[in-house]
Structure formats: C-alpha cells, structure tokens
Amino acid sequence: MKRMIAGFIFLLLVLGSCNNKKSNNLPTRMSDSIHRLNEDSLAQAAKGPHQTNADELFNDFIYNFASDPAIQRQRIVFPLLVDNGGKKSFIDARHWKHDYLFIHQKIYTLIFDRQKDMDLVNDTSLKSVQVEWLYPKNKMVKHYNFKRVRGMWLLESINMSQMTNIEDETFLNFYGRFSTDSLFQAQRVCQPLKFVTANPDDDFSMIEATIDVSQWFAFKPQLPILQLSNINYGQQNSDKSIQKIVAFKGVSNGFSNMLYFRKKAGKWKLYKFEDTSM
C-alpha cells in the first residue's frame, strides 16, 4: 500500500514538473513558432503529394496548380503565410478559396529586361519562382512565392507590397497610361515601328517589316488595363533598366505577341512589335 501511495505521489510530481516546464517555455515556443512554421509545413507538404512530370517545367506545374482545386490544395503549405505590407496572417486549409490565377483569361503576360532571360522559361533546374500581379493604378505588387521541395513545386507564401519608386515615369507608371490613353499611346509608338510576323508561306521563316501608327492600332493585342501578370523565373527586372519586353502568351491557344519598349531621354516608347502566333 505504501508503495502505491509513493508511486502516486511520484506521478503527481512528474506531471507537475512537466506542466511547469511547458508553462515556462511557452513564450519561447511562441516566439520561435513563426520561424519554424514554414520549414515544418514545407516538409509536411512534401510528404503528401507525389512528384509528377508537370514538376519538371514550372509553366506546366502552374497550369495544373491553377486549374485543378485538388492539386492546388495539395501543393500549398498550410497554414499559408500572407504578408500584406508587413502585416502577417495565416490561412488554413479550411478557409482557402481556389485561386485560378490567370488561366481564366485568354492571355497572360511575362516581363523581361533582356531577351536572353526568356530562356529561363524552359529551365528545369529552377528552385524558386514568383507569380506576380502588378497593379499600375494602385502601384501594388502581389507575389505568390513558390519553392521546389524534393522535386515538387509548393506555394510557400503570398506577399503584397507597395511600389516605393516615385520616379516620374517608371515602366509601370508608363504602361498604366499607355494601356488606357489612346492619344498618349500614339505618341509613344516609334515611327516607323519595327514589325516581325510569321511567314504564311513558310512555317520556318519570319517576315520583318515596318508599320505606321494606324497599322499598330489595327494589329496590336488587347492590352491588360487593371493588372499585369508576370512570372519571375529569376530574370533581371530592374527599375533602372532602359528596356522592357512584355510577352503576351495565350492560355492553351497558341497566341504569342511581344512588345519591346525602350527608355530614351526619360521617356518610354514602343519600338518593336512581334506577332508569332500559331
């Protein structure tokens, strides 16, 4: 009987000690939780879904991610960190609403400073990629941050930020007006405008010519007004760049246009237009 009582007292002491230890460590654990959360969640998410062929190229993955709700939920690190201008919050799986990104649109856009960076689209060694929405009117950028973990692409976090560059004519400022003001647009198209298009008589050659402003308005693609999409594969995208290439790509429809802009004497102008749609 004495042994039973002693054992019971010992058990109470052990439990009390554990509770005190937990209580004392609580502030430290809370302060460390945000730091460890993404690492733990990334590892956990990587255990669930399996790598597929679509993981090889990010563009293949992002189409599946945006179009299939089941795949999207499997490839998000929950609870998902959302940083809105420094204000952090988390979205758990129960409250996540499917995000179609840009696949419900006929086209999406990519932005480059250099033509050689376009090769990154087909780079299979990428480790991180950001899908971006740029809002010219509000000067805001929204980033979806993807990481490749054990060969699989996972959405790690989302962050939104205000553009801080207040130059008179950043490219985004310029584009916001170029896409909405036809008179301004006409003034900012070089005359003559270089024009490249597919040769209808030869699938393997291109036709290079020049067109005037009226022809530009006849041939130009529909320019997104409220927001521009971009996929940042790691390409250079600097506010100080004097060249911007905006690629318009169709969502599963073979559409392909490219607009080449150059900044000269502080003003952006369109100097080349390519239409290589299939």
PDB file of C-alpha atoms in Angstrom:
ATOM      1  CA  MET A   1       0.000   0.000   0.000  1.00  0.00           C
ATOM      2  CA  LYS A   2       2.821   2.389   0.878  1.00  0.00           C
ATOM      3  CA  ARG A   3       4.434   1.641  -2.479  1.00  0.00           C
ATOM      4  CA  MET A   4       1.209   2.505  -4.304  1.00  0.00           C
ATOM      5  CA  ILE A   5       0.885   5.809  -2.426  1.00  0.00           C
ATOM      6  CA  ALA A   6       4.534   6.644  -3.052  1.00  0.00           C
ATOM      7  CA  GLY A   7       4.127   5.811  -6.723  1.00  0.00           C
ATOM      8  CA  PHE A   8       1.032   8.006  -6.964  1.00  0.00           C
ATOM      9  CA  ILE A   9       2.846  10.946  -5.307  1.00  0.00           C
ATOM     10  CA  PHE A  10       5.807  10.472  -7.658  1.00  0.00           C
ATOM     11  CA  LEU A  11       3.476  10.563 -10.671  1.00  0.00           C
ATOM     12  CA  LEU A  12       1.878  13.801  -9.467  1.00  0.00           C
ATOM     13  CA  LEU A  13       5.308  15.363  -9.027  1.00  0.00           C
ATOM     14  CA  VAL A  14       6.361  14.350 -12.544  1.00  0.00           C
ATOM     15  CA  LEU A  15       3.163  15.731 -14.076  1.00  0.00           C
ATOM     16  CA  GLY A  16       3.502  18.960 -12.122  1.00  0.00           C
ATOM     17  CA  SER A  17       7.075  19.314 -13.252  1.00  0.00           C
ATOM     18  CA  CYS A  18       6.069  18.799 -16.899  1.00  0.00           C
ATOM     19  CA  ASN A  19       3.288  21.380 -16.635  1.00  0.00           C
ATOM     20  CA  ASN A  20       5.647  23.930 -15.082  1.00  0.00           C
ATOM     21  CA  LYS A  21       8.205  23.248 -17.771  1.00  0.00           C
ATOM     22  CA  LYS A  22       5.610  23.745 -20.511  1.00  0.00           C
ATOM     23  CA  SER A  23       4.398  26.956 -18.898  1.00  0.00           C
ATOM     24  CA  ASN A  24       7.922  28.340 -18.554  1.00  0.00           C
ATOM     25  CA  ASN A  25       8.818  27.509 -22.150  1.00  0.00           C
ATOM     26  CA  LEU A  26       5.617  28.881 -23.692  1.00  0.00           C
ATOM     27  CA  PRO A  27       6.881  32.398 -24.556  1.00  0.00           C
ATOM     28  CA  THR A  28       9.994  30.949 -26.204  1.00  0.00           C
ATOM     29  CA  ARG A  29       7.954  28.450 -28.187  1.00  0.00           C
ATOM     30  CA  MET A  30       5.585  31.163 -29.387  1.00  0.00           C
ATOM     31  CA  SER A  31       8.439  33.419 -30.463  1.00  0.00           C
ATOM     32  CA  ASP A  32      10.030  30.583 -32.418  1.00  0.00           C
ATOM     33  CA  SER A  33       6.824  29.276 -33.983  1.00  0.00           C
ATOM     34  CA  ILE A  34       6.631  31.634 -36.966  1.00  0.00           C
ATOM     35  CA  HIS A  35      10.283  30.956 -37.793  1.00  0.00           C
ATOM     36  CA  ARG A  36       9.785  27.178 -37.714  1.00  0.00           C
ATOM     37  CA  LEU A  37       6.302  27.095 -39.199  1.00  0.00           C
ATOM     38  CA  ASN A  38       7.222  27.295 -42.856  1.00  0.00           C
ATOM     39  CA  GLU A  39      10.082  24.797 -42.545  1.00  0.00           C
ATOM     40  CA  ASP A  40       7.873  22.252 -40.775  1.00  0.00           C
ATOM     41  CA  SER A  41       4.956  22.835 -43.137  1.00  0.00           C
ATOM     42  CA  LEU A  42       7.144  22.546 -46.225  1.00  0.00           C
ATOM     43  CA  ALA A  43       8.462  19.210 -45.042  1.00  0.00           C
ATOM     44  CA  GLN A  44       4.957  18.015 -44.185  1.00  0.00           C
ATOM     45  CA  ALA A  45       3.530  19.120 -47.539  1.00  0.00           C
ATOM     46  CA  ALA A  46       6.338  17.356 -49.357  1.00  0.00           C
ATOM     47  CA  LYS A  47       5.356  14.061 -47.670  1.00  0.00           C
ATOM     48  CA  GLY A  48       1.790  14.216 -49.017  1.00  0.00           C
ATOM     49  CA  PRO A  49       1.696  14.792 -52.800  1.00  0.00           C
ATOM     50  CA  HIS A  50       3.958  12.965 -55.198  1.00  0.00           C
ATOM     51  CA  GLN A  51       6.238  14.434 -57.823  1.00  0.00           C
ATOM     52  CA  THR A  52       4.775  14.405 -61.345  1.00  0.00           C
ATOM     53  CA  ASN A  53       6.092  15.116 -64.839  1.00  0.00           C
ATOM     54  CA  ALA A  54       4.495  18.573 -64.604  1.00  0.00           C
ATOM     55  CA  ASP A  55       7.016  19.492 -61.881  1.00  0.00           C
ATOM     56  CA  GLU A  56       9.831  19.486 -64.425  1.00  0.00           C
ATOM     57  CA  LEU A  57       8.788  22.778 -66.037  1.00  0.00           C
ATOM     58  CA  PHE A  58       7.243  25.434 -63.821  1.00  0.00           C
ATOM     59  CA  ASN A  59       4.819  26.518 -66.565  1.00  0.00           C
ATOM     60  CA  ASP A  60       3.360  23.003 -66.745  1.00  0.00           C
ATOM     61  CA  PHE A  61       3.028  22.878 -62.980  1.00  0.00           C
ATOM     62  CA  ILE A  62       1.398  26.298 -62.615  1.00  0.00           C
ATOM     63  CA  TYR A  63      -1.266  25.456 -65.195  1.00  0.00           C
ATOM     64  CA  ASN A  64      -2.202  22.299 -63.255  1.00  0.00           C
ATOM     65  CA  PHE A  65      -1.991  24.179 -59.951  1.00  0.00           C
ATOM     66  CA  ALA A  66      -4.351  26.922 -61.126  1.00  0.00           C
ATOM     67  CA  SER A  67      -6.858  24.703 -62.932  1.00  0.00           C
ATOM     68  CA  ASP A  68      -7.229  21.768 -60.505  1.00  0.00           C
ATOM     69  CA  PRO A  69      -8.540  22.549 -56.978  1.00  0.00           C
ATOM     70  CA  ALA A  70      -7.341  19.202 -55.588  1.00  0.00           C
ATOM     71  CA  ILE A  71      -3.794  19.687 -56.866  1.00  0.00           C
ATOM     72  CA  GLN A  72      -3.777  23.266 -55.600  1.00  0.00           C
ATOM     73  CA  ARG A  73      -4.644  22.235 -52.050  1.00  0.00           C
ATOM     74  CA  GLN A  74      -2.011  19.502 -52.099  1.00  0.00           C
ATOM     75  CA  ARG A  75       0.667  21.951 -53.188  1.00  0.00           C
ATOM     76  CA  ILE A  76       0.052  24.735 -50.661  1.00  0.00           C
ATOM     77  CA  VAL A  77       1.964  24.937 -47.392  1.00  0.00           C
ATOM     78  CA  PHE A  78      -0.837  25.288 -44.844  1.00  0.00           C
ATOM     79  CA  PRO A  79      -1.273  27.357 -42.816  1.00  0.00           C
ATOM     80  CA  LEU A  80      -0.255  29.688 -45.641  1.00  0.00           C
ATOM     81  CA  LEU A  81       1.668  32.801 -44.630  1.00  0.00           C
ATOM     82  CA  VAL A  82       0.222  36.030 -46.091  1.00  0.00           C
ATOM     83  CA  ASP A  83       2.244  39.219 -45.638  1.00  0.00           C
ATOM     84  CA  ASN A  84       0.239  42.329 -46.520  1.00  0.00           C
ATOM     85  CA  GLY A  85       2.662  45.231 -46.311  1.00  0.00           C
ATOM     86  CA  GLY A  86       4.260  43.855 -43.146  1.00  0.00           C
ATOM     87  CA  LYS A  87       1.006  42.701 -41.555  1.00  0.00           C
ATOM     88  CA  LYS A  88       1.271  38.912 -41.304  1.00  0.00           C
ATOM     89  CA  SER A  89      -1.550  36.416 -41.093  1.00  0.00           C
ATOM     90  CA  PHE A  90      -2.155  32.760 -41.906  1.00  0.00           C
ATOM     91  CA  ILE A  91      -4.801  30.974 -43.980  1.00  0.00           C
ATOM     92  CA  ASP A  92      -5.612  27.405 -43.025  1.00  0.00           C
ATOM     93  CA  ALA A  93      -6.829  24.773 -45.477  1.00  0.00           C
ATOM     94  CA  ARG A  94     -10.473  25.120 -44.380  1.00  0.00           C
ATOM     95  CA  HIS A  95     -10.608  28.799 -45.346  1.00  0.00           C
ATOM     96  CA  TRP A  96      -8.619  28.618 -48.579  1.00  0.00           C
ATOM     97  CA  LYS A  97     -10.573  29.561 -51.715  1.00  0.00           C
ATOM     98  CA  HIS A  98      -9.365  28.214 -55.037  1.00  0.00           C
ATOM     99  CA  ASP A  99      -7.244  30.754 -56.930  1.00  0.00           C
ATOM    100  CA  TYR A 100      -7.386  30.425 -60.717  1.00  0.00           C
ATOM    101  CA  LEU A 101      -4.561  32.946 -61.158  1.00  0.00           C
ATOM    102  CA  PHE A 102      -4.596  33.898 -64.856  1.00  0.00           C
ATOM    103  CA  ILE A 103      -5.961  30.754 -66.535  1.00  0.00           C
ATOM    104  CA  HIS A 104      -9.489  32.155 -66.950  1.00  0.00           C
ATOM    105  CA  GLN A 105      -8.018  34.906 -69.087  1.00  0.00           C
ATOM    106  CA  LYS A 106      -7.259  34.452 -72.783  1.00  0.00           C
ATOM    107  CA  ILE A 107      -3.692  35.657 -72.283  1.00  0.00           C
ATOM    108  CA  TYR A 108      -1.101  36.208 -69.584  1.00  0.00           C
ATOM    109  CA  THR A 109       1.965  38.449 -69.668  1.00  0.00           C
ATOM    110  CA  LEU A 110       5.640  37.982 -68.852  1.00  0.00           C
ATOM    111  CA  ILE A 111       8.076  40.864 -68.325  1.00  0.00           C
ATOM    112  CA  PHE A 112      11.798  40.789 -69.101  1.00  0.00           C
ATOM    113  CA  ASP A 113      14.655  43.282 -69.244  1.00  0.00           C
ATOM    114  CA  ARG A 114      16.778  41.153 -71.587  1.00  0.00           C
ATOM    115  CA  GLN A 115      15.883  38.832 -74.426  1.00  0.00           C
ATOM    116  CA  LYS A 116      18.314  36.150 -73.251  1.00  0.00           C
ATOM    117  CA  ASP A 117      16.404  35.816 -69.971  1.00  0.00           C
ATOM    118  CA  MET A 118      13.473  34.337 -71.893  1.00  0.00           C
ATOM    119  CA  ASP A 119      15.344  31.021 -71.923  1.00  0.00           C
ATOM    120  CA  LEU A 120      14.617  30.723 -68.185  1.00  0.00           C
ATOM    121  CA  VAL A 121      11.057  29.698 -69.075  1.00  0.00           C
ATOM    122  CA  ASN A 122      12.415  26.275 -70.098  1.00  0.00           C
ATOM    123  CA  ASP A 123      14.946  25.930 -67.261  1.00  0.00           C
ATOM    124  CA  THR A 124      14.329  22.676 -65.366  1.00  0.00           C
ATOM    125  CA  SER A 125      16.815  23.492 -62.578  1.00  0.00           C
ATOM    126  CA  LEU A 126      14.844  26.373 -61.022  1.00  0.00           C
ATOM    127  CA  LYS A 127      14.454  26.230 -57.235  1.00  0.00           C
ATOM    128  CA  SER A 128      12.125  29.188 -56.644  1.00  0.00           C
ATOM    129  CA  VAL A 129       9.684  31.156 -58.813  1.00  0.00           C
ATOM    130  CA  GLN A 130       7.326  34.043 -58.092  1.00  0.00           C
ATOM    131  CA  VAL A 131       3.994  34.513 -59.852  1.00  0.00           C
ATOM    132  CA  GLU A 132       3.139  38.209 -59.709  1.00  0.00           C
ATOM    133  CA  TRP A 133       0.206  40.528 -60.215  1.00  0.00           C
ATOM    134  CA  LEU A 134       1.164  44.136 -60.917  1.00  0.00           C
ATOM    135  CA  TYR A 135      -1.449  46.857 -60.426  1.00  0.00           C
ATOM    136  CA  PRO A 136      -0.400  50.024 -62.325  1.00  0.00           C
ATOM    137  CA  LYS A 137      -3.146  52.249 -60.906  1.00  0.00           C
ATOM    138  CA  ASN A 138      -2.602  51.340 -57.245  1.00  0.00           C
ATOM    139  CA  LYS A 139       1.182  50.856 -57.582  1.00  0.00           C
ATOM    140  CA  MET A 140       0.857  47.490 -55.846  1.00  0.00           C
ATOM    141  CA  VAL A 141       2.511  44.121 -56.454  1.00  0.00           C
ATOM    142  CA  LYS A 142       1.231  40.745 -55.259  1.00  0.00           C
ATOM    143  CA  HIS A 143       3.708  37.853 -55.141  1.00  0.00           C
ATOM    144  CA  TYR A 144       2.935  34.138 -54.941  1.00  0.00           C
ATOM    145  CA  ASN A 145       6.170  32.562 -53.732  1.00  0.00           C
ATOM    146  CA  PHE A 146       6.793  29.010 -54.928  1.00  0.00           C
ATOM    147  CA  LYS A 147       9.633  26.735 -53.838  1.00  0.00           C
ATOM    148  CA  ARG A 148      10.755  23.397 -55.197  1.00  0.00           C
ATOM    149  CA  VAL A 149      10.985  20.900 -52.334  1.00  0.00           C
ATOM    150  CA  ARG A 150      12.161  17.344 -53.076  1.00  0.00           C
ATOM    151  CA  GLY A 151      11.421  17.935 -56.732  1.00  0.00           C
ATOM    152  CA  MET A 152       7.891  19.278 -56.132  1.00  0.00           C
ATOM    153  CA  TRP A 153       6.644  22.846 -56.513  1.00  0.00           C
ATOM    154  CA  LEU A 154       4.890  24.202 -53.406  1.00  0.00           C
ATOM    155  CA  LEU A 155       3.273  27.570 -52.688  1.00  0.00           C
ATOM    156  CA  GLU A 156       5.127  28.759 -49.586  1.00  0.00           C
ATOM    157  CA  SER A 157       3.705  32.260 -49.020  1.00  0.00           C
ATOM    158  CA  ILE A 158       1.937  35.265 -50.528  1.00  0.00           C
ATOM    159  CA  ASN A 159       3.031  38.838 -50.008  1.00  0.00           C
ATOM    160  CA  MET A 160       1.713  42.209 -51.145  1.00  0.00           C
ATOM    161  CA  SER A 161       3.740  45.393 -51.232  1.00  0.00           C
ATOM    162  CA  GLN A 162       3.527  48.996 -52.349  1.00  0.00           C
ATOM    163  CA  MET A 163       5.946  50.160 -55.005  1.00  0.00           C
ATOM    164  CA  THR A 164       8.310  52.664 -53.459  1.00  0.00           C
ATOM    165  CA  ASN A 165       9.922  54.063 -56.610  1.00  0.00           C
ATOM    166  CA  ILE A 166       8.452  57.527 -57.201  1.00  0.00           C
ATOM    167  CA  GLU A 167      10.213  58.433 -60.432  1.00  0.00           C
ATOM    168  CA  ASP A 168       8.096  60.444 -62.869  1.00  0.00           C
ATOM    169  CA  GLU A 169       7.992  57.592 -65.364  1.00  0.00           C
ATOM    170  CA  THR A 170       8.713  54.106 -64.115  1.00  0.00           C
ATOM    171  CA  PHE A 171       7.742  51.428 -66.596  1.00  0.00           C
ATOM    172  CA  LEU A 172       4.628  50.543 -64.604  1.00  0.00           C
ATOM    173  CA  ASN A 173       3.554  54.198 -64.477  1.00  0.00           C
ATOM    174  CA  PHE A 174       4.114  54.452 -68.215  1.00  0.00           C
ATOM    175  CA  TYR A 175       2.286  51.221 -69.002  1.00  0.00           C
ATOM    176  CA  GLY A 176      -0.711  52.256 -66.897  1.00  0.00           C
ATOM    177  CA  ARG A 177      -1.221  55.272 -69.136  1.00  0.00           C
ATOM    178  CA  PHE A 178      -0.107  53.591 -72.383  1.00  0.00           C
ATOM    179  CA  SER A 179      -2.783  50.912 -71.992  1.00  0.00           C
ATOM    180  CA  THR A 180      -5.652  53.315 -71.257  1.00  0.00           C
ATOM    181  CA  ASP A 181      -4.951  56.534 -73.203  1.00  0.00           C
ATOM    182  CA  SER A 182      -5.015  56.087 -76.994  1.00  0.00           C
ATOM    183  CA  LEU A 183      -3.639  59.580 -77.699  1.00  0.00           C
ATOM    184  CA  PHE A 184      -0.728  59.008 -75.331  1.00  0.00           C
ATOM    185  CA  GLN A 185      -0.223  55.563 -76.851  1.00  0.00           C
ATOM    186  CA  ALA A 186       0.011  57.017 -80.367  1.00  0.00           C
ATOM    187  CA  GLN A 187       2.660  59.480 -79.168  1.00  0.00           C
ATOM    188  CA  ARG A 188       4.733  56.702 -77.611  1.00  0.00           C
ATOM    189  CA  VAL A 189       4.892  54.391 -80.636  1.00  0.00           C
ATOM    190  CA  CYS A 190       8.045  54.832 -82.703  1.00  0.00           C
ATOM    191  CA  GLN A 191       7.519  55.765 -86.329  1.00  0.00           C
ATOM    192  CA  PRO A 192       8.138  53.624 -88.220  1.00  0.00           C
ATOM    193  CA  LEU A 193       7.556  50.706 -85.847  1.00  0.00           C
ATOM    194  CA  LYS A 194       9.553  47.513 -86.397  1.00  0.00           C
ATOM    195  CA  PHE A 195       7.214  44.607 -87.075  1.00  0.00           C
ATOM    196  CA  VAL A 196       8.017  40.884 -87.123  1.00  0.00           C
ATOM    197  CA  THR A 197       5.487  38.205 -88.001  1.00  0.00           C
ATOM    198  CA  ALA A 198       5.297  34.610 -89.210  1.00  0.00           C
ATOM    199  CA  ASN A 199       5.632  33.953 -92.934  1.00  0.00           C
ATOM    200  CA  PRO A 200       2.312  32.465 -94.106  1.00  0.00           C
ATOM    201  CA  ASP A 201       4.141  30.653 -96.934  1.00  0.00           C
ATOM    202  CA  ASP A 202       6.905  29.179 -94.780  1.00  0.00           C
ATOM    203  CA  ASP A 203       6.414  27.910 -91.231  1.00  0.00           C
ATOM    204  CA  PHE A 204      10.151  28.166 -90.529  1.00  0.00           C
ATOM    205  CA  SER A 205      10.769  31.792 -91.501  1.00  0.00           C
ATOM    206  CA  MET A 206       9.702  35.230 -90.328  1.00  0.00           C
ATOM    207  CA  ILE A 207       8.833  38.432 -92.147  1.00  0.00           C
ATOM    208  CA  GLU A 208      10.459  41.655 -90.924  1.00  0.00           C
ATOM    209  CA  ALA A 209       8.895  44.951 -91.920  1.00  0.00           C
ATOM    210  CA  THR A 210       7.853  48.332 -90.551  1.00  0.00           C
ATOM    211  CA  ILE A 211       4.362  49.651 -89.873  1.00  0.00           C
ATOM    212  CA  ASP A 212       2.887  53.039 -89.026  1.00  0.00           C
ATOM    213  CA  VAL A 213       0.804  54.020 -86.009  1.00  0.00           C
ATOM    214  CA  SER A 214      -2.537  53.331 -87.685  1.00  0.00           C
ATOM    215  CA  GLN A 215      -1.397  49.802 -88.537  1.00  0.00           C
ATOM    216  CA  TRP A 216      -0.242  49.318 -84.961  1.00  0.00           C
ATOM    217  CA  PHE A 217      -3.748  50.081 -83.714  1.00  0.00           C
ATOM    218  CA  ALA A 218      -5.142  47.600 -86.242  1.00  0.00           C
ATOM    219  CA  PHE A 219      -2.772  44.753 -85.336  1.00  0.00           C
ATOM    220  CA  LYS A 220      -1.990  45.297 -81.650  1.00  0.00           C
ATOM    221  CA  PRO A 221      -3.071  42.825 -78.949  1.00  0.00           C
ATOM    222  CA  GLN A 222      -5.627  43.741 -76.333  1.00  0.00           C
ATOM    223  CA  LEU A 223      -3.601  45.360 -73.569  1.00  0.00           C
ATOM    224  CA  PRO A 224      -4.441  44.420 -69.962  1.00  0.00           C
ATOM    225  CA  ILE A 225      -5.592  47.534 -68.126  1.00  0.00           C
ATOM    226  CA  LEU A 226      -6.229  46.839 -64.444  1.00  0.00           C
ATOM    227  CA  GLN A 227      -3.436  44.358 -63.825  1.00  0.00           C
ATOM    228  CA  LEU A 228      -0.427  42.752 -65.442  1.00  0.00           C
ATOM    229  CA  SER A 229       0.664  39.229 -64.701  1.00  0.00           C
ATOM    230  CA  ASN A 230       4.292  38.180 -64.554  1.00  0.00           C
ATOM    231  CA  ILE A 231       6.183  35.010 -63.758  1.00  0.00           C
ATOM    232  CA  ASN A 232       9.572  35.742 -62.260  1.00  0.00           C
ATOM    233  CA  TYR A 233      11.803  32.784 -63.067  1.00  0.00           C
ATOM    234  CA  GLY A 234      14.848  34.681 -61.849  1.00  0.00           C
ATOM    235  CA  GLN A 235      15.147  37.107 -64.740  1.00  0.00           C
ATOM    236  CA  GLN A 236      16.533  40.583 -64.235  1.00  0.00           C
ATOM    237  CA  ASN A 237      13.720  43.064 -63.630  1.00  0.00           C
ATOM    238  CA  SER A 238      15.195  46.394 -62.600  1.00  0.00           C
ATOM    239  CA  ASP A 239      13.570  49.814 -62.267  1.00  0.00           C
ATOM    240  CA  LYS A 240      16.793  51.209 -63.730  1.00  0.00           C
ATOM    241  CA  SER A 241      16.602  49.144 -66.913  1.00  0.00           C
ATOM    242  CA  ILE A 242      16.150  51.125 -70.133  1.00  0.00           C
ATOM    243  CA  GLN A 243      14.472  48.207 -71.930  1.00  0.00           C
ATOM    244  CA  LYS A 244      11.385  46.150 -71.139  1.00  0.00           C
ATOM    245  CA  ILE A 245       9.983  43.248 -73.115  1.00  0.00           C
ATOM    246  CA  VAL A 246       6.364  42.335 -72.455  1.00  0.00           C
ATOM    247  CA  ALA A 247       5.441  38.899 -73.793  1.00  0.00           C
ATOM    248  CA  PHE A 248       1.753  38.153 -74.319  1.00  0.00           C
ATOM    249  CA  LYS A 249       1.125  34.406 -74.175  1.00  0.00           C
ATOM    250  CA  GLY A 250      -2.126  32.615 -74.870  1.00  0.00           C
ATOM    251  CA  VAL A 251      -3.557  30.185 -72.349  1.00  0.00           C
ATOM    252  CA  SER A 252      -3.613  26.975 -74.423  1.00  0.00           C
ATOM    253  CA  ASN A 253      -4.454  28.807 -77.645  1.00  0.00           C
ATOM    254  CA  GLY A 254      -1.131  29.396 -79.468  1.00  0.00           C
ATOM    255  CA  PHE A 255      -1.277  33.193 -79.148  1.00  0.00           C
ATOM    256  CA  SER A 256       2.132  34.882 -78.901  1.00  0.00           C
ATOM    257  CA  ASN A 257       2.934  38.600 -79.158  1.00  0.00           C
ATOM    258  CA  MET A 258       5.909  40.550 -77.852  1.00  0.00           C
ATOM    259  CA  LEU A 259       6.206  44.284 -77.291  1.00  0.00           C
ATOM    260  CA  TYR A 260       9.668  45.843 -76.998  1.00  0.00           C
ATOM    261  CA  PHE A 261       9.928  49.134 -75.111  1.00  0.00           C
ATOM    262  CA  ARG A 262      12.950  51.371 -74.712  1.00  0.00           C
ATOM    263  CA  LYS A 263      13.514  54.370 -72.457  1.00  0.00           C
ATOM    264  CA  LYS A 264      15.212  57.316 -74.105  1.00  0.00           C
ATOM    265  CA  ALA A 265      15.579  60.838 -72.720  1.00  0.00           C
ATOM    266  CA  GLY A 266      13.427  59.800 -69.759  1.00  0.00           C
ATOM    267  CA  LYS A 267      10.514  58.566 -71.896  1.00  0.00           C
ATOM    268  CA  TRP A 268       9.378  55.031 -72.663  1.00  0.00           C
ATOM    269  CA  LYS A 269       8.488  54.187 -76.267  1.00  0.00           C
ATOM    270  CA  LEU A 270       7.376  51.067 -78.118  1.00  0.00           C
ATOM    271  CA  TYR A 271       9.980  50.375 -80.820  1.00  0.00           C
ATOM    272  CA  LYS A 272       9.259  46.785 -81.908  1.00  0.00           C
ATOM    273  CA  PHE A 273       6.219  44.537 -82.197  1.00  0.00           C
ATOM    274  CA  GLU A 274       6.332  40.781 -82.831  1.00  0.00           C
ATOM    275  CA  ASP A 275       3.344  38.600 -83.695  1.00  0.00           C
ATOM    276  CA  THR A 276       4.375  34.945 -83.901  1.00  0.00           C
ATOM    277  CA  SER A 277       1.002  33.413 -83.082  1.00  0.00           C
ATOM    278  CA  MET A 278       0.348  29.932 -84.426  1.00  0.00           C
TER     279      MET A 278
END
